[in-house]
Amino acid sequence: MPRPKQEEDLRLLTKVSKLYYEENLTQDEIMERLQLSRSKVSRLLQRARERGIVKITVVSPPGLFPDLEAELENRYHLSEAIVVEARDPQSQSLLSRELGIAAANYLLRTLQDNDVIGISWGTTLSYMVAALQPRPTPGAHVVQIIGGLGPPESEVHATDLCRRLAQLLQCRLTLLPAPGIVDHVEVKEAILSDSHVRHAFNLFSQINVAYVGIGAPTPDSVIMRDGSILSWDMLDDLLKKGAVGDIALRFFDAWGQAIISEVDQRVIGITLEQLRQIKRVVGVAGGPQKIDVIRGALRGRLINVLITDHITASQLVR
């Protein structure tokens, strides 16, 4: 008595699945062995997965967080999230170094010959540049998107970061020859009249990828360390207006909206609205003090790629 068709279908589904997944035969080999067409083999394998005969499980190695990355991407509509393990959550310096290494790997993986790369400033981006391996990309172009902040000899200084990056990529470089913040709006207007400064500003619209740090306005942050960037009165005024953080010294609130302040009027660099026009903005930040700041940047669509640590990522998806 012939077997029922359903039983025969299940037998064939199971046989093809075992040959392909357990015996590692190719679809062409299965085709020859069972006298099936290649399209039939392909359809059978697809049906086996749909019916639960084949169940594929991806086991993540320790230190990798694909589920967290996917949840961040879905919740905040990110192009990509990269989550690294925070091996010592109490050490912001070590965490910044680990995030910098991850950012360097991302930059090298995604680098295109015609990229116009905007760079802000900060400790984590300095670690990113330090971790980069030389990759000659003569068609690329590095652009400084905020004037110099802090001591010019500092490795976190925007000018130094851009120079080092351009040397590693052996590509074109446009610096922004101006301080990042000045004392008076009149001084800013005079600086903006300089042809070299105007040239850098005109390139902002051509940037297709930007790498930015995300700062938290805390007493121990890099913008407050020596008082040369912001005073305590300025910081207090920004906090009263609802500032939770900044990108390139452009402060924003918990929803990623720009804080209009006297400080903002004296900054020489890219604006948050200009940042939103860039196709790919990579935010590199992590640590307990950065959770609300990163969340604000994500809500305001100021970044669309996030590189952070697994503890911060877990808080962001709660």
PDB file of C-alpha atoms in Angstrom:
ATOM      1  CA  MET A   1       0.000   0.000   0.000  1.00  0.00           C
ATOM      2  CA  PRO A   2       1.520   3.370  -0.998  1.00  0.00           C
ATOM      3  CA  ARG A   3       2.464   5.790   1.765  1.00  0.00           C
ATOM      4  CA  PRO A   4       0.246   8.887   2.234  1.00  0.00           C
ATOM      5  CA  LYS A   5       1.620  11.907   0.354  1.00  0.00           C
ATOM      6  CA  GLN A   6       2.063  13.949   3.576  1.00  0.00           C
ATOM      7  CA  GLU A   7       4.265  11.250   5.094  1.00  0.00           C
ATOM      8  CA  GLU A   8       6.291  11.011   1.890  1.00  0.00           C
ATOM      9  CA  ASP A   9       6.765  14.811   1.861  1.00  0.00           C
ATOM     10  CA  LEU A  10       8.001  14.749   5.447  1.00  0.00           C
ATOM     11  CA  ARG A  11      10.370  11.896   4.641  1.00  0.00           C
ATOM     12  CA  LEU A  12      11.858  13.858   1.740  1.00  0.00           C
ATOM     13  CA  LEU A  13      12.109  17.067   3.742  1.00  0.00           C
ATOM     14  CA  THR A  14      13.942  15.248   6.520  1.00  0.00           C
ATOM     15  CA  LYS A  15      16.253  13.365   4.153  1.00  0.00           C
ATOM     16  CA  VAL A  16      17.271  16.481   2.235  1.00  0.00           C
ATOM     17  CA  SER A  17      17.816  18.380   5.487  1.00  0.00           C
ATOM     18  CA  LYS A  18      20.070  15.692   6.954  1.00  0.00           C
ATOM     19  CA  LEU A  19      22.110  15.437   3.773  1.00  0.00           C
ATOM     20  CA  TYR A  20      22.602  19.196   3.641  1.00  0.00           C
ATOM     21  CA  TYR A  21      23.070  20.124   7.327  1.00  0.00           C
ATOM     22  CA  GLU A  22      24.522  16.955   8.871  1.00  0.00           C
ATOM     23  CA  GLU A  23      26.429  15.325   6.010  1.00  0.00           C
ATOM     24  CA  ASN A  24      27.461  18.681   4.474  1.00  0.00           C
ATOM     25  CA  LEU A  25      26.466  17.774   0.919  1.00  0.00           C
ATOM     26  CA  THR A  26      26.006  20.657  -1.465  1.00  0.00           C
ATOM     27  CA  GLN A  27      22.664  21.315  -3.110  1.00  0.00           C
ATOM     28  CA  ASP A  28      24.111  20.117  -6.415  1.00  0.00           C
ATOM     29  CA  GLU A  29      25.243  16.839  -4.798  1.00  0.00           C
ATOM     30  CA  ILE A  30      21.801  16.311  -3.286  1.00  0.00           C
ATOM     31  CA  MET A  31      20.261  17.044  -6.676  1.00  0.00           C
ATOM     32  CA  GLU A  32      22.344  14.286  -8.276  1.00  0.00           C
ATOM     33  CA  ARG A  33      21.863  11.812  -5.468  1.00  0.00           C
ATOM     34  CA  LEU A  34      18.064  12.119  -5.172  1.00  0.00           C
ATOM     35  CA  GLN A  35      17.347  12.980  -8.797  1.00  0.00           C
ATOM     36  CA  LEU A  36      15.745  16.301  -7.949  1.00  0.00           C
ATOM     37  CA  SER A  37      16.027  19.675  -9.621  1.00  0.00           C
ATOM     38  CA  ARG A  38      18.190  22.294  -7.914  1.00  0.00           C
ATOM     39  CA  SER A  39      15.171  24.560  -7.382  1.00  0.00           C
ATOM     40  CA  LYS A  40      13.312  21.642  -5.762  1.00  0.00           C
ATOM     41  CA  VAL A  41      16.181  21.064  -3.332  1.00  0.00           C
ATOM     42  CA  SER A  42      16.247  24.755  -2.455  1.00  0.00           C
ATOM     43  CA  ARG A  43      12.465  24.811  -1.874  1.00  0.00           C
ATOM     44  CA  LEU A  44      12.635  21.688   0.302  1.00  0.00           C
ATOM     45  CA  LEU A  45      15.325  23.227   2.527  1.00  0.00           C
ATOM     46  CA  GLN A  46      13.252  26.386   2.889  1.00  0.00           C
ATOM     47  CA  ARG A  47      10.130  24.370   3.784  1.00  0.00           C
ATOM     48  CA  ALA A  48      12.118  22.345   6.310  1.00  0.00           C
ATOM     49  CA  ARG A  49      13.011  25.553   8.146  1.00  0.00           C
ATOM     50  CA  GLU A  50       9.448  26.846   7.948  1.00  0.00           C
ATOM     51  CA  ARG A  51       8.013  23.569   9.332  1.00  0.00           C
ATOM     52  CA  GLY A  52      10.510  23.424  12.181  1.00  0.00           C
ATOM     53  CA  ILE A  53      12.246  20.292  10.906  1.00  0.00           C
ATOM     54  CA  VAL A  54      15.410  22.371  10.759  1.00  0.00           C
ATOM     55  CA  LYS A  55      16.098  24.843  13.555  1.00  0.00           C
ATOM     56  CA  ILE A  56      19.133  27.068  13.193  1.00  0.00           C
ATOM     57  CA  THR A  57      20.587  28.558  16.365  1.00  0.00           C
ATOM     58  CA  VAL A  58      23.355  31.150  16.365  1.00  0.00           C
ATOM     59  CA  VAL A  59      25.445  30.874  19.534  1.00  0.00           C
ATOM     60  CA  SER A  60      27.173  34.148  20.346  1.00  0.00           C
ATOM     61  CA  PRO A  61      30.744  33.797  21.648  1.00  0.00           C
ATOM     62  CA  PRO A  62      31.443  35.419  25.040  1.00  0.00           C
ATOM     63  CA  GLY A  63      31.912  39.185  24.817  1.00  0.00           C
ATOM     64  CA  LEU A  64      29.620  39.629  21.805  1.00  0.00           C
ATOM     65  CA  PHE A  65      26.091  41.065  22.095  1.00  0.00           C
ATOM     66  CA  PRO A  66      24.172  40.649  18.822  1.00  0.00           C
ATOM     67  CA  ASP A  67      20.754  40.646  20.531  1.00  0.00           C
ATOM     68  CA  LEU A  68      21.495  43.918  22.323  1.00  0.00           C
ATOM     69  CA  GLU A  69      22.736  45.415  19.059  1.00  0.00           C
ATOM     70  CA  ALA A  70      19.588  44.341  17.246  1.00  0.00           C
ATOM     71  CA  GLU A  71      17.362  45.740  19.993  1.00  0.00           C
ATOM     72  CA  LEU A  72      19.172  49.090  19.902  1.00  0.00           C
ATOM     73  CA  GLU A  73      18.896  49.200  16.116  1.00  0.00           C
ATOM     74  CA  ASN A  74      15.173  48.459  16.189  1.00  0.00           C
ATOM     75  CA  ARG A  75      14.249  50.714  19.074  1.00  0.00           C
ATOM     76  CA  TYR A  76      16.170  53.769  17.908  1.00  0.00           C
ATOM     77  CA  HIS A  77      16.053  53.174  14.121  1.00  0.00           C
ATOM     78  CA  LEU A  78      19.829  52.919  13.878  1.00  0.00           C
ATOM     79  CA  SER A  79      21.732  51.859  10.788  1.00  0.00           C
ATOM     80  CA  GLU A  80      24.026  49.874  13.068  1.00  0.00           C
ATOM     81  CA  ALA A  81      24.824  49.419  16.743  1.00  0.00           C
ATOM     82  CA  ILE A  82      28.116  48.004  17.973  1.00  0.00           C
ATOM     83  CA  VAL A  83      28.204  46.864  21.606  1.00  0.00           C
ATOM     84  CA  VAL A  84      31.514  46.044  23.272  1.00  0.00           C
ATOM     85  CA  GLU A  85      32.116  44.384  26.611  1.00  0.00           C
ATOM     86  CA  ALA A  86      32.856  46.750  29.481  1.00  0.00           C
ATOM     87  CA  ARG A  87      35.510  44.694  31.207  1.00  0.00           C
ATOM     88  CA  ASP A  88      36.004  47.260  33.980  1.00  0.00           C
ATOM     89  CA  PRO A  89      32.893  49.471  34.192  1.00  0.00           C
ATOM     90  CA  GLN A  90      34.476  51.603  36.916  1.00  0.00           C
ATOM     91  CA  SER A  91      37.340  52.716  34.652  1.00  0.00           C
ATOM     92  CA  GLN A  92      36.167  55.360  32.182  1.00  0.00           C
ATOM     93  CA  SER A  93      39.669  55.501  30.697  1.00  0.00           C
ATOM     94  CA  LEU A  94      39.718  51.768  29.920  1.00  0.00           C
ATOM     95  CA  LEU A  95      36.173  51.913  28.562  1.00  0.00           C
ATOM     96  CA  SER A  96      37.045  54.841  26.281  1.00  0.00           C
ATOM     97  CA  ARG A  97      40.037  52.875  24.980  1.00  0.00           C
ATOM     98  CA  GLU A  98      37.864  49.820  24.229  1.00  0.00           C
ATOM     99  CA  LEU A  99      35.251  51.953  22.476  1.00  0.00           C
ATOM    100  CA  GLY A 100      37.997  53.672  20.502  1.00  0.00           C
ATOM    101  CA  ILE A 101      39.320  50.315  19.287  1.00  0.00           C
ATOM    102  CA  ALA A 102      35.812  49.274  18.204  1.00  0.00           C
ATOM    103  CA  ALA A 103      35.350  52.594  16.401  1.00  0.00           C
ATOM    104  CA  ALA A 104      38.678  52.161  14.608  1.00  0.00           C
ATOM    105  CA  ASN A 105      37.635  48.701  13.407  1.00  0.00           C
ATOM    106  CA  TYR A 106      34.303  50.100  12.233  1.00  0.00           C
ATOM    107  CA  LEU A 107      35.997  52.950  10.373  1.00  0.00           C
ATOM    108  CA  LEU A 108      38.332  50.571   8.526  1.00  0.00           C
ATOM    109  CA  ARG A 109      35.481  48.178   7.695  1.00  0.00           C
ATOM    110  CA  THR A 110      33.236  50.880   6.234  1.00  0.00           C
ATOM    111  CA  LEU A 111      35.830  53.221   4.719  1.00  0.00           C
ATOM    112  CA  GLN A 112      35.198  54.161   1.079  1.00  0.00           C
ATOM    113  CA  ASP A 113      37.681  55.841  -1.236  1.00  0.00           C
ATOM    114  CA  ASN A 114      35.488  58.918  -1.756  1.00  0.00           C
ATOM    115  CA  ASP A 115      34.398  59.441   1.871  1.00  0.00           C
ATOM    116  CA  VAL A 116      34.364  62.970   3.259  1.00  0.00           C
ATOM    117  CA  ILE A 117      34.910  62.314   6.960  1.00  0.00           C
ATOM    118  CA  GLY A 118      33.976  64.853   9.619  1.00  0.00           C
ATOM    119  CA  ILE A 119      35.752  64.597  12.981  1.00  0.00           C
ATOM    120  CA  SER A 120      34.854  66.384  16.220  1.00  0.00           C
ATOM    121  CA  TRP A 121      37.087  65.984  19.258  1.00  0.00           C
ATOM    122  CA  GLY A 122      37.451  64.182  22.578  1.00  0.00           C
ATOM    123  CA  THR A 123      39.152  61.379  24.473  1.00  0.00           C
ATOM    124  CA  THR A 124      37.309  58.447  22.890  1.00  0.00           C
ATOM    125  CA  LEU A 125      37.958  59.682  19.355  1.00  0.00           C
ATOM    126  CA  SER A 126      41.612  60.104  20.267  1.00  0.00           C
ATOM    127  CA  TYR A 127      41.696  56.419  21.240  1.00  0.00           C
ATOM    128  CA  MET A 128      39.994  55.600  17.933  1.00  0.00           C
ATOM    129  CA  VAL A 129      42.700  57.334  15.918  1.00  0.00           C
ATOM    130  CA  ALA A 130      45.431  55.787  18.084  1.00  0.00           C
ATOM    131  CA  ALA A 131      44.042  52.298  17.365  1.00  0.00           C
ATOM    132  CA  LEU A 132      43.833  52.777  13.597  1.00  0.00           C
ATOM    133  CA  GLN A 133      46.139  50.843  11.317  1.00  0.00           C
ATOM    134  CA  PRO A 134      47.427  52.812   8.309  1.00  0.00           C
ATOM    135  CA  ARG A 135      45.095  52.466   5.331  1.00  0.00           C
ATOM    136  CA  PRO A 136      46.100  54.567   2.314  1.00  0.00           C
ATOM    137  CA  THR A 137      42.842  55.992   0.942  1.00  0.00           C
ATOM    138  CA  PRO A 138      43.895  58.905  -1.240  1.00  0.00           C
ATOM    139  CA  GLY A 139      40.368  59.685  -2.426  1.00  0.00           C
ATOM    140  CA  ALA A 140      39.105  60.304   1.124  1.00  0.00           C
ATOM    141  CA  HIS A 141      38.969  63.735   2.720  1.00  0.00           C
ATOM    142  CA  VAL A 142      39.135  64.513   6.464  1.00  0.00           C
ATOM    143  CA  VAL A 143      37.336  67.680   7.623  1.00  0.00           C
ATOM    144  CA  GLN A 144      37.540  69.284  11.076  1.00  0.00           C
ATOM    145  CA  ILE A 145      33.979  70.133  12.168  1.00  0.00           C
ATOM    146  CA  ILE A 146      34.689  72.176  15.310  1.00  0.00           C
ATOM    147  CA  GLY A 147      37.457  74.614  16.077  1.00  0.00           C
ATOM    148  CA  GLY A 148      40.195  73.823  18.553  1.00  0.00           C
ATOM    149  CA  LEU A 149      39.239  73.203  22.171  1.00  0.00           C
ATOM    150  CA  GLY A 150      41.617  72.902  25.108  1.00  0.00           C
ATOM    151  CA  PRO A 151      45.429  73.003  24.882  1.00  0.00           C
ATOM    152  CA  PRO A 152      46.592  72.722  21.239  1.00  0.00           C
ATOM    153  CA  GLU A 153      49.205  70.125  22.235  1.00  0.00           C
ATOM    154  CA  SER A 154      46.510  67.841  23.657  1.00  0.00           C
ATOM    155  CA  GLU A 155      45.843  64.592  21.797  1.00  0.00           C
ATOM    156  CA  VAL A 156      42.085  65.149  22.149  1.00  0.00           C
ATOM    157  CA  HIS A 157      42.352  68.498  20.328  1.00  0.00           C
ATOM    158  CA  ALA A 158      40.307  68.442  17.097  1.00  0.00           C
ATOM    159  CA  THR A 159      43.157  69.742  14.942  1.00  0.00           C
ATOM    160  CA  ASP A 160      45.551  67.057  16.166  1.00  0.00           C
ATOM    161  CA  LEU A 161      42.962  64.299  15.682  1.00  0.00           C
ATOM    162  CA  CYS A 162      42.283  65.357  12.100  1.00  0.00           C
ATOM    163  CA  ARG A 163      45.983  65.582  11.250  1.00  0.00           C
ATOM    164  CA  ARG A 164      46.707  62.132  12.668  1.00  0.00           C
ATOM    165  CA  LEU A 165      43.735  60.569  10.886  1.00  0.00           C
ATOM    166  CA  ALA A 166      44.642  62.128   7.545  1.00  0.00           C
ATOM    167  CA  GLN A 167      48.225  60.867   7.910  1.00  0.00           C
ATOM    168  CA  LEU A 168      47.012  57.317   8.565  1.00  0.00           C
ATOM    169  CA  LEU A 169      44.685  57.435   5.563  1.00  0.00           C
ATOM    170  CA  GLN A 170      47.181  59.393   3.437  1.00  0.00           C
ATOM    171  CA  CYS A 171      44.332  61.554   2.227  1.00  0.00           C
ATOM    172  CA  ARG A 172      43.297  65.177   1.900  1.00  0.00           C
ATOM    173  CA  LEU A 173      42.809  67.293   5.003  1.00  0.00           C
ATOM    174  CA  THR A 174      40.865  70.475   5.694  1.00  0.00           C
ATOM    175  CA  LEU A 175      41.376  72.049   9.100  1.00  0.00           C
ATOM    176  CA  LEU A 176      39.165  74.653  10.737  1.00  0.00           C
ATOM    177  CA  PRO A 177      41.690  77.349  11.698  1.00  0.00           C
ATOM    178  CA  ALA A 178      39.774  78.835  14.608  1.00  0.00           C
ATOM    179  CA  PRO A 179      39.099  78.293  18.311  1.00  0.00           C
ATOM    180  CA  GLY A 180      36.067  76.160  19.123  1.00  0.00           C
ATOM    181  CA  ILE A 181      34.521  78.870  21.281  1.00  0.00           C
ATOM    182  CA  VAL A 182      35.308  82.575  21.566  1.00  0.00           C
ATOM    183  CA  ASP A 183      34.559  85.240  24.177  1.00  0.00           C
ATOM    184  CA  HIS A 184      32.209  87.403  22.133  1.00  0.00           C
ATOM    185  CA  VAL A 185      29.846  86.989  19.178  1.00  0.00           C
ATOM    186  CA  GLU A 186      31.642  89.873  17.465  1.00  0.00           C
ATOM    187  CA  VAL A 187      34.884  87.887  17.540  1.00  0.00           C
ATOM    188  CA  LYS A 188      33.106  84.916  15.976  1.00  0.00           C
ATOM    189  CA  GLU A 189      31.735  87.075  13.167  1.00  0.00           C
ATOM    190  CA  ALA A 190      35.217  88.383  12.428  1.00  0.00           C
ATOM    191  CA  ILE A 191      36.672  84.862  12.334  1.00  0.00           C
ATOM    192  CA  LEU A 192      33.882  83.623  10.042  1.00  0.00           C
ATOM    193  CA  SER A 193      34.842  86.278   7.519  1.00  0.00           C
ATOM    194  CA  ASP A 194      38.232  84.570   7.021  1.00  0.00           C
ATOM    195  CA  SER A 195      38.422  82.719   3.677  1.00  0.00           C
ATOM    196  CA  HIS A 196      40.061  79.605   5.179  1.00  0.00           C
ATOM    197  CA  VAL A 197      37.365  79.310   7.834  1.00  0.00           C
ATOM    198  CA  ARG A 198      34.636  79.798   5.220  1.00  0.00           C
ATOM    199  CA  HIS A 199      36.226  77.056   3.086  1.00  0.00           C
ATOM    200  CA  ALA A 200      35.995  74.573   5.965  1.00  0.00           C
ATOM    201  CA  PHE A 201      32.383  75.561   6.703  1.00  0.00           C
ATOM    202  CA  ASN A 202      31.439  75.131   3.048  1.00  0.00           C
ATOM    203  CA  LEU A 203      32.645  71.514   3.204  1.00  0.00           C
ATOM    204  CA  PHE A 204      30.208  70.590   6.002  1.00  0.00           C
ATOM    205  CA  SER A 205      27.463  69.950   3.434  1.00  0.00           C
ATOM    206  CA  GLN A 206      29.736  67.480   1.589  1.00  0.00           C
ATOM    207  CA  ILE A 207      30.504  65.299   4.623  1.00  0.00           C
ATOM    208  CA  ASN A 208      28.928  61.856   4.244  1.00  0.00           C
ATOM    209  CA  VAL A 209      30.214  60.304   7.481  1.00  0.00           C
ATOM    210  CA  ALA A 210      31.045  61.960  10.800  1.00  0.00           C
ATOM    211  CA  TYR A 211      32.640  60.530  13.944  1.00  0.00           C
ATOM    212  CA  VAL A 212      31.586  62.352  17.101  1.00  0.00           C
ATOM    213  CA  GLY A 213      32.026  62.044  20.816  1.00  0.00           C
ATOM    214  CA  ILE A 214      28.982  62.595  23.024  1.00  0.00           C
ATOM    215  CA  GLY A 215      29.771  64.661  26.087  1.00  0.00           C
ATOM    216  CA  ALA A 216      28.081  64.835  29.481  1.00  0.00           C
ATOM    217  CA  PRO A 217      28.121  68.253  31.239  1.00  0.00           C
ATOM    218  CA  THR A 218      29.587  67.030  34.513  1.00  0.00           C
ATOM    219  CA  PRO A 219      32.238  68.684  36.709  1.00  0.00           C
ATOM    220  CA  ASP A 220      34.888  66.115  35.727  1.00  0.00           C
ATOM    221  CA  SER A 221      34.182  66.203  31.979  1.00  0.00           C
ATOM    222  CA  VAL A 222      36.868  67.268  29.531  1.00  0.00           C
ATOM    223  CA  ILE A 223      35.062  70.573  28.838  1.00  0.00           C
ATOM    224  CA  MET A 224      35.348  71.564  32.518  1.00  0.00           C
ATOM    225  CA  ARG A 225      38.817  70.333  33.486  1.00  0.00           C
ATOM    226  CA  ASP A 226      40.780  73.578  33.331  1.00  0.00           C
ATOM    227  CA  GLY A 227      38.098  76.205  32.772  1.00  0.00           C
ATOM    228  CA  SER A 228      39.480  77.154  29.347  1.00  0.00           C
ATOM    229  CA  ILE A 229      36.385  75.907  27.495  1.00  0.00           C
ATOM    230  CA  LEU A 230      33.405  76.571  29.787  1.00  0.00           C
ATOM    231  CA  SER A 231      33.081  78.362  33.111  1.00  0.00           C
ATOM    232  CA  TRP A 232      30.981  77.072  35.994  1.00  0.00           C
ATOM    233  CA  ASP A 233      28.450  79.874  35.395  1.00  0.00           C
ATOM    234  CA  MET A 234      28.085  78.835  31.765  1.00  0.00           C
ATOM    235  CA  LEU A 235      27.584  75.208  32.751  1.00  0.00           C
ATOM    236  CA  ASP A 236      25.008  76.154  35.365  1.00  0.00           C
ATOM    237  CA  ASP A 237      23.073  78.197  32.803  1.00  0.00           C
ATOM    238  CA  LEU A 238      23.074  75.302  30.324  1.00  0.00           C
ATOM    239  CA  LEU A 239      21.835  72.842  32.966  1.00  0.00           C
ATOM    240  CA  LYS A 240      19.017  75.203  33.940  1.00  0.00           C
ATOM    241  CA  LYS A 241      17.940  75.298  30.306  1.00  0.00           C
ATOM    242  CA  GLY A 242      17.679  71.494  30.298  1.00  0.00           C
ATOM    243  CA  ALA A 243      20.978  70.492  28.697  1.00  0.00           C
ATOM    244  CA  VAL A 244      21.865  66.821  29.140  1.00  0.00           C
ATOM    245  CA  GLY A 245      24.901  66.671  26.845  1.00  0.00           C
ATOM    246  CA  ASP A 246      26.693  67.961  23.798  1.00  0.00           C
ATOM    247  CA  ILE A 247      28.129  66.957  20.452  1.00  0.00           C
ATOM    248  CA  ALA A 248      30.920  69.240  19.260  1.00  0.00           C
ATOM    249  CA  LEU A 249      29.948  71.717  22.005  1.00  0.00           C
ATOM    250  CA  ARG A 250      26.384  71.981  20.670  1.00  0.00           C
ATOM    251  CA  PHE A 251      24.237  71.246  23.715  1.00  0.00           C
ATOM    252  CA  PHE A 252      20.903  69.437  23.524  1.00  0.00           C
ATOM    253  CA  ASP A 253      18.104  68.397  25.863  1.00  0.00           C
ATOM    254  CA  ALA A 254      16.708  64.968  26.790  1.00  0.00           C
ATOM    255  CA  TRP A 255      14.909  64.778  23.429  1.00  0.00           C
ATOM    256  CA  GLY A 256      17.900  65.793  21.340  1.00  0.00           C
ATOM    257  CA  GLN A 257      16.703  69.325  20.680  1.00  0.00           C
ATOM    258  CA  ALA A 258      19.234  72.155  20.559  1.00  0.00           C
ATOM    259  CA  ILE A 259      19.655  74.342  23.644  1.00  0.00           C
ATOM    260  CA  ILE A 260      19.567  77.971  22.583  1.00  0.00           C
ATOM    261  CA  SER A 261      22.069  79.805  24.762  1.00  0.00           C
ATOM    262  CA  GLU A 262      24.700  82.483  24.795  1.00  0.00           C
ATOM    263  CA  VAL A 263      27.322  79.710  24.680  1.00  0.00           C
ATOM    264  CA  ASP A 264      25.855  78.291  21.476  1.00  0.00           C
ATOM    265  CA  GLN A 265      26.151  81.671  19.761  1.00  0.00           C
ATOM    266  CA  ARG A 266      29.907  81.761  20.427  1.00  0.00           C
ATOM    267  CA  VAL A 267      30.754  78.235  19.199  1.00  0.00           C
ATOM    268  CA  ILE A 268      32.629  77.950  15.902  1.00  0.00           C
ATOM    269  CA  GLY A 269      31.720  74.660  14.286  1.00  0.00           C
ATOM    270  CA  ILE A 270      28.992  72.471  12.876  1.00  0.00           C
ATOM    271  CA  THR A 271      25.432  72.885  14.189  1.00  0.00           C
ATOM    272  CA  LEU A 272      23.124  70.067  15.267  1.00  0.00           C
ATOM    273  CA  GLU A 273      20.876  70.737  12.280  1.00  0.00           C
ATOM    274  CA  GLN A 274      23.842  70.428   9.922  1.00  0.00           C
ATOM    275  CA  LEU A 275      24.823  67.222  11.713  1.00  0.00           C
ATOM    276  CA  ARG A 276      21.362  65.749  11.025  1.00  0.00           C
ATOM    277  CA  GLN A 277      21.890  66.279   7.294  1.00  0.00           C
ATOM    278  CA  ILE A 278      24.935  63.957   7.235  1.00  0.00           C
ATOM    279  CA  LYS A 279      24.143  60.505   5.880  1.00  0.00           C
ATOM    280  CA  ARG A 280      26.010  58.587   8.586  1.00  0.00           C
ATOM    281  CA  VAL A 281      26.856  60.011  12.015  1.00  0.00           C
ATOM    282  CA  VAL A 282      28.759  57.629  14.273  1.00  0.00           C
ATOM    283  CA  GLY A 283      28.441  58.359  17.983  1.00  0.00           C
ATOM    284  CA  VAL A 284      31.140  56.788  20.160  1.00  0.00           C
ATOM    285  CA  ALA A 285      30.349  56.928  23.874  1.00  0.00           C
ATOM    286  CA  GLY A 286      29.647  54.815  26.943  1.00  0.00           C
ATOM    287  CA  GLY A 287      29.723  54.677  30.712  1.00  0.00           C
ATOM    288  CA  PRO A 288      27.165  55.387  33.450  1.00  0.00           C
ATOM    289  CA  GLN A 289      27.402  59.166  33.094  1.00  0.00           C
ATOM    290  CA  LYS A 290      26.561  58.993  29.399  1.00  0.00           C
ATOM    291  CA  ILE A 291      23.261  57.047  29.461  1.00  0.00           C
ATOM    292  CA  ASP A 292      20.893  60.048  29.469  1.00  0.00           C
ATOM    293  CA  VAL A 293      23.155  61.897  27.040  1.00  0.00           C
ATOM    294  CA  ILE A 294      23.233  59.047  24.526  1.00  0.00           C
ATOM    295  CA  ARG A 295      19.483  58.525  24.887  1.00  0.00           C
ATOM    296  CA  GLY A 296      18.913  62.205  24.078  1.00  0.00           C
ATOM    297  CA  ALA A 297      21.155  62.006  21.017  1.00  0.00           C
ATOM    298  CA  LEU A 298      19.287  58.890  19.848  1.00  0.00           C
ATOM    299  CA  ARG A 299      15.865  60.425  20.409  1.00  0.00           C
ATOM    300  CA  GLY A 300      16.862  63.526  18.475  1.00  0.00           C
ATOM    301  CA  ARG A 301      18.270  61.459  15.577  1.00  0.00           C
ATOM    302  CA  LEU A 302      21.604  63.234  16.017  1.00  0.00           C
ATOM    303  CA  ILE A 303      23.420  59.939  15.383  1.00  0.00           C
ATOM    304  CA  ASN A 304      22.430  56.847  13.382  1.00  0.00           C
ATOM    305  CA  VAL A 305      25.329  54.553  14.291  1.00  0.00           C
ATOM    306  CA  LEU A 306      26.141  53.930  17.953  1.00  0.00           C
ATOM    307  CA  ILE A 307      29.271  52.344  19.412  1.00  0.00           C
ATOM    308  CA  THR A 308      28.850  51.770  23.146  1.00  0.00           C
ATOM    309  CA  ASP A 309      29.371  49.248  25.962  1.00  0.00           C
ATOM    310  CA  HIS A 310      27.048  46.435  26.997  1.00  0.00           C
ATOM    311  CA  ILE A 311      26.030  47.959  30.335  1.00  0.00           C
ATOM    312  CA  THR A 312      25.055  51.276  28.743  1.00  0.00           C
ATOM    313  CA  ALA A 313      23.288  49.420  25.920  1.00  0.00           C
ATOM    314  CA  SER A 314      21.244  47.414  28.439  1.00  0.00           C
ATOM    315  CA  GLN A 315      20.093  50.640  30.107  1.00  0.00           C
ATOM    316  CA  LEU A 316      19.203  52.221  26.776  1.00  0.00           C
ATOM    317  CA  VAL A 317      16.875  49.382  25.768  1.00  0.00           C
ATOM    318  CA  ARG A 318      15.025  49.174  29.082  1.00  0.00           C
TER     319      ARG A 318
END
